[in-house]
Amino acid sequence: MAIVVQKYGGSSVADADRIRRVARRVVECYQQGNQVVVVVSARGDTTDELISLAKEITDNPPEREMDMLLSTGEQISIALLAMAIQAMGYPVISLTGPQVGILTDNVHTKARIQDVRSERLMDELNQGKIVIVAGFQGMTPDNDITTLGRGGSDTTAVAVAAAIKADVCEIFTDVDGVYTADPRVVPRARKLAAISYDEMLELASLGALVLQPRSVEFAKQYGVTIHVRSSFNYNEGTIVREVTDMEKTMVVSGVAHDLSVAKISLFDVPDRPGIARTVFSALAKESINVDMIIQSGMRDEMNDISFTVGKDDLNKVVAVMSRVKEETGASGVSYEDNVAKVSIVGAGMITNPGVAAAMFEALADAGINIQMISTSEIKVSCIIDASDTYKAVKALHEKFGLDNSIEEPDCCVAS
Ligand code: ADP
Ligand code: ASP
Ligand code: MG
């Protein structure tokens, strides 16, 4: 008997028909003799709607209360899915994150899972029940509800799979696998049969929404095999695992884009030791993740420092930067949220000089201006104007020979 963890994303449980469809798929897996744990997200756009609702009340909702609010979305889904399975005549129970023993730190809205105390879950499974778990939520040591950051149900699924030593963690979504670029943006993107944890982690961290980066980190750490597939068809999806023979010859294995970034520039800060520490330790204290950082060449003993953060953190960043501006004596700060990050990812890049140059050439040929650049051994990222994003992704996809000869016909079918 295998232990299977299945995770269904928001679009897969958007309405009653889709919930019944998921129920049938879960029951199929159970009937095959597996022990089945199902992690579900909030239905459709529920999480976005709850965020808008909070913003109607206040511009700056307290993060603890945001978690209290957002966690309700998943709670609706688990109850409805459990009802659908129960109506089909199968034993089932729904459990919230805290009931499953998902313990997190206390960083509200982007908490990290510290432990999964899975006794209750195993107990229910061993009684022969299908267990439905609310994704995206956990509990602090003080019993406060937390959420795991956008897309966090993926991480719930992988963490639970690791804790109960599941044989596989299937992530069901609205596309049938991981593609060389977002197939909604690049219709000629190709599905990858397999991808390594490291490449998947880069793609996910650089904006490929299909898996939350933290879920890939967990999978790598605990050796969980992930199968990304569609809940709308039975196509083989993409296996995420340690090493793959696939695509070894590809210098670039994927292109990612991220529209959820903001760029901050601090002007005319004195060129002396300790300035970067002042700026970035103030941001770190507020748990704000900083991504790219550029310090301009010095002129008149002054520097400009630019960096990027997630748009979600912009309110907090504005508050921190107004203090930092005073402390450093900077002449001004600017905030830009009409930017995007486009990236190329590939393990083959390390040994191939000229990949970054080819990327800049593709962007230049498309008439796209580059505002910031960062590189690592397996990726190159550029910040560009948000309006150029799709043009850039398509140009890069073509430049690195990733285009399929035909458009994928049903990767994104959602019904
Ligand atoms: P879910 O609600 O099921 O968690 P998400 O919207 O979070 O689904 O993630 C699935 C989406 O990820 C797809 O609809 C697709 O547009 C997007 N996506 C971005 N990059 C990729 C990629 N490289 N491969 C597949 N999907 C991608
Ligand atoms: N509902 C949450 C979100 O929209 C978590 C998830 O879907 O994974 O981000
Ligand atoms: Mg998701």
mmCIF file of N, CA, C and O and ligand atoms in Angstrom, residues 7-10 40-48 51 70 73-74 135-137 148-156 212, ligand 2:
data_model
loop_
_atom_site.group_PDB
_atom_site.id
_atom_site.type_symbol
_atom_site.label_atom_id
_atom_site.label_comp_id
_atom_site.label_asym_id
_atom_site.label_seq_id
_atom_site.Cartn_x
_atom_site.Cartn_y
_atom_site.Cartn_z
ATOM 1 N N LYS A 7 -2.100 17.372 -4.039
ATOM 2 C CA LYS A 7 -2.452 18.755 -3.730
ATOM 3 C C LYS A 7 -3.225 19.346 -4.905
ATOM 4 O O LYS A 7 -2.800 19.201 -6.063
ATOM 5 N N TYR A 8 -4.338 19.961 -4.629
ATOM 6 C CA TYR A 8 -5.143 20.590 -5.675
ATOM 7 C C TYR A 8 -5.147 22.100 -5.465
ATOM 8 O O TYR A 8 -5.495 22.596 -4.385
ATOM 9 N N GLY A 9 -4.771 22.845 -6.497
ATOM 10 C CA GLY A 9 -4.710 24.306 -6.420
ATOM 11 C C GLY A 9 -6.088 24.933 -6.566
ATOM 12 O O GLY A 9 -7.081 24.247 -6.834
ATOM 13 N N GLY A 10 -6.107 26.247 -6.400
ATOM 14 C CA GLY A 10 -7.359 26.996 -6.362
ATOM 15 C C GLY A 10 -8.269 26.779 -7.563
ATOM 16 O O GLY A 10 -9.491 26.609 -7.413
ATOM 17 N N VAL A 40 -5.557 21.011 -0.009
ATOM 18 C CA VAL A 40 -6.257 21.895 -0.956
ATOM 19 C C VAL A 40 -6.012 23.371 -0.654
ATOM 20 O O VAL A 40 -5.808 23.768 0.495
ATOM 21 N N SER A 41 -6.095 24.162 -1.732
ATOM 22 C CA SER A 41 -5.982 25.624 -1.641
ATOM 23 C C SER A 41 -7.370 26.233 -1.553
ATOM 24 O O SER A 41 -8.371 25.540 -1.745
ATOM 25 N N ALA A 42 -7.387 27.536 -1.347
ATOM 26 C CA ALA A 42 -8.650 28.281 -1.378
ATOM 27 C C ALA A 42 -9.218 28.251 -2.789
ATOM 28 O O ALA A 42 -8.473 28.187 -3.767
ATOM 29 N N ARG A 43 -10.548 28.304 -2.891
ATOM 30 C CA ARG A 43 -11.183 28.200 -4.211
ATOM 31 C C ARG A 43 -10.891 29.418 -5.086
ATOM 32 O O ARG A 43 -10.970 30.555 -4.618
ATOM 33 N N GLY A 44 -10.603 29.171 -6.347
ATOM 34 C CA GLY A 44 -10.475 30.241 -7.350
ATOM 35 C C GLY A 44 -9.670 31.423 -6.847
ATOM 36 O O GLY A 44 -8.533 31.280 -6.415
ATOM 37 N N ASP A 45 -10.300 32.606 -6.906
ATOM 38 C CA ASP A 45 -9.593 33.837 -6.513
ATOM 39 C C ASP A 45 -9.866 34.243 -5.071
ATOM 40 O O ASP A 45 -9.677 35.411 -4.704
ATOM 41 N N THR A 46 -10.300 33.298 -4.246
ATOM 42 C CA THR A 46 -10.688 33.650 -2.868
ATOM 43 C C THR A 46 -9.609 34.440 -2.118
ATOM 44 O O THR A 46 -9.903 35.451 -1.473
ATOM 45 N N THR A 47 -8.368 33.974 -2.219
ATOM 46 C CA THR A 47 -7.310 34.649 -1.440
ATOM 47 C C THR A 47 -7.159 36.103 -1.893
ATOM 48 O O THR A 47 -7.076 37.015 -1.061
ATOM 49 N N ASP A 48 -7.172 36.323 -3.226
ATOM 50 C CA ASP A 48 -7.078 37.705 -3.731
ATOM 51 C C ASP A 48 -8.263 38.531 -3.252
ATOM 52 O O ASP A 48 -8.109 39.699 -2.877
ATOM 53 N N ILE A 51 -7.822 39.534 0.303
ATOM 54 C CA ILE A 51 -6.818 40.610 0.439
ATOM 55 C C ILE A 51 -7.462 41.956 0.080
ATOM 56 O O ILE A 51 -7.292 42.952 0.795
ATOM 57 N N LEU A 70 -6.948 35.214 5.815
ATOM 58 C CA LEU A 70 -6.608 34.429 4.617
ATOM 59 C C LEU A 70 -6.740 32.927 4.843
ATOM 60 O O LEU A 70 -7.075 32.180 3.923
ATOM 61 N N GLY A 73 -9.922 30.884 3.656
ATOM 62 C CA GLY A 73 -10.162 30.421 2.284
ATOM 63 C C GLY A 73 -9.961 28.918 2.152
ATOM 64 O O GLY A 73 -10.783 28.200 1.572
ATOM 65 N N GLU A 74 -8.881 28.430 2.711
ATOM 66 C CA GLU A 74 -8.562 26.994 2.617
ATOM 67 C C GLU A 74 -9.541 26.177 3.466
ATOM 68 O O GLU A 74 -9.862 25.044 3.140
ATOM 69 N N GLY A 135 -4.282 23.674 3.018
ATOM 70 C CA GLY A 135 -2.950 24.139 2.642
ATOM 71 C C GLY A 135 -2.690 25.528 3.203
ATOM 72 O O GLY A 135 -3.592 26.178 3.733
ATOM 73 N N PHE A 136 -1.425 25.968 3.101
ATOM 74 C CA PHE A 136 -1.080 27.392 3.262
ATOM 75 C C PHE A 136 -1.120 27.876 4.709
ATOM 76 O O PHE A 136 -0.853 29.033 4.961
ATOM 77 N N GLN A 137 -1.468 27.014 5.672
ATOM 78 C CA GLN A 137 -1.609 27.530 7.043
ATOM 79 C C GLN A 137 -0.889 26.663 8.055
ATOM 80 O O GLN A 137 -0.681 25.473 7.855
ATOM 81 N N LEU A 148 1.697 30.759 4.884
ATOM 82 C CA LEU A 148 3.046 30.403 4.423
ATOM 83 C C LEU A 148 3.517 31.194 3.211
ATOM 84 O O LEU A 148 4.476 30.796 2.559
ATOM 85 N N GLY A 149 2.830 32.300 2.891
ATOM 86 C CA GLY A 149 3.204 33.061 1.696
ATOM 87 C C GLY A 149 2.417 32.542 0.502
ATOM 88 O O GLY A 149 1.982 31.378 0.484
ATOM 89 N N ARG A 150 2.250 33.409 -0.537
ATOM 90 C CA ARG A 150 1.422 33.045 -1.685
ATOM 91 C C ARG A 150 1.938 31.738 -2.313
ATOM 92 O O ARG A 150 3.139 31.532 -2.431
ATOM 93 N N GLY A 151 0.990 30.914 -2.660
ATOM 94 C CA GLY A 151 1.351 29.616 -3.234
ATOM 95 C C GLY A 151 1.754 28.589 -2.187
ATOM 96 O O GLY A 151 2.249 27.501 -2.512
ATOM 97 N N GLY A 152 1.506 28.908 -0.908
ATOM 98 C CA GLY A 152 2.033 28.091 0.192
ATOM 99 C C GLY A 152 1.438 26.701 0.327
ATOM 100 O O GLY A 152 1.996 25.862 1.035
ATOM 101 N N SER A 153 0.329 26.435 -0.354
ATOM 102 C CA SER A 153 -0.243 25.085 -0.240
ATOM 103 C C SER A 153 0.697 24.033 -0.835
ATOM 104 O O SER A 153 0.682 22.875 -0.409
ATOM 105 N N ASP A 154 1.496 24.437 -1.813
ATOM 106 C CA ASP A 154 2.483 23.493 -2.370
ATOM 107 C C ASP A 154 3.420 23.039 -1.259
ATOM 108 O O ASP A 154 3.785 21.855 -1.155
ATOM 109 N N THR A 155 3.826 24.006 -0.431
ATOM 110 C CA THR A 155 4.767 23.698 0.643
ATOM 111 C C THR A 155 4.112 22.830 1.706
ATOM 112 O O THR A 155 4.733 21.895 2.234
ATOM 113 N N THR A 156 2.840 23.107 2.016
ATOM 114 C CA THR A 156 2.132 22.234 2.949
ATOM 115 C C THR A 156 2.189 20.798 2.437
ATOM 116 O O THR A 156 2.491 19.863 3.176
ATOM 117 N N GLN A 212 5.658 26.700 -5.317
ATOM 118 C CA GLN A 212 6.256 27.687 -4.409
ATOM 119 C C GLN A 212 7.705 27.259 -4.136
ATOM 120 O O GLN A 212 7.969 26.081 -3.852
HETATM 121 N N1 ASP B 2 -4.527 30.321 -1.360
HETATM 122 C C1 ASP B 2 -3.137 30.692 -1.244
HETATM 123 C C2 ASP B 2 -2.759 31.611 -2.399
HETATM 124 O O1 ASP B 2 -3.604 31.962 -3.198
HETATM 125 C C3 ASP B 2 -2.220 29.507 -1.174
HETATM 126 C C4 ASP B 2 -2.158 28.653 -2.414
HETATM 127 O O2 ASP B 2 -3.008 28.780 -3.298
HETATM 128 O O3 ASP B 2 -1.242 27.840 -2.514
HETATM 129 O O4 ASP B 2 -1.630 32.028 -2.475
#
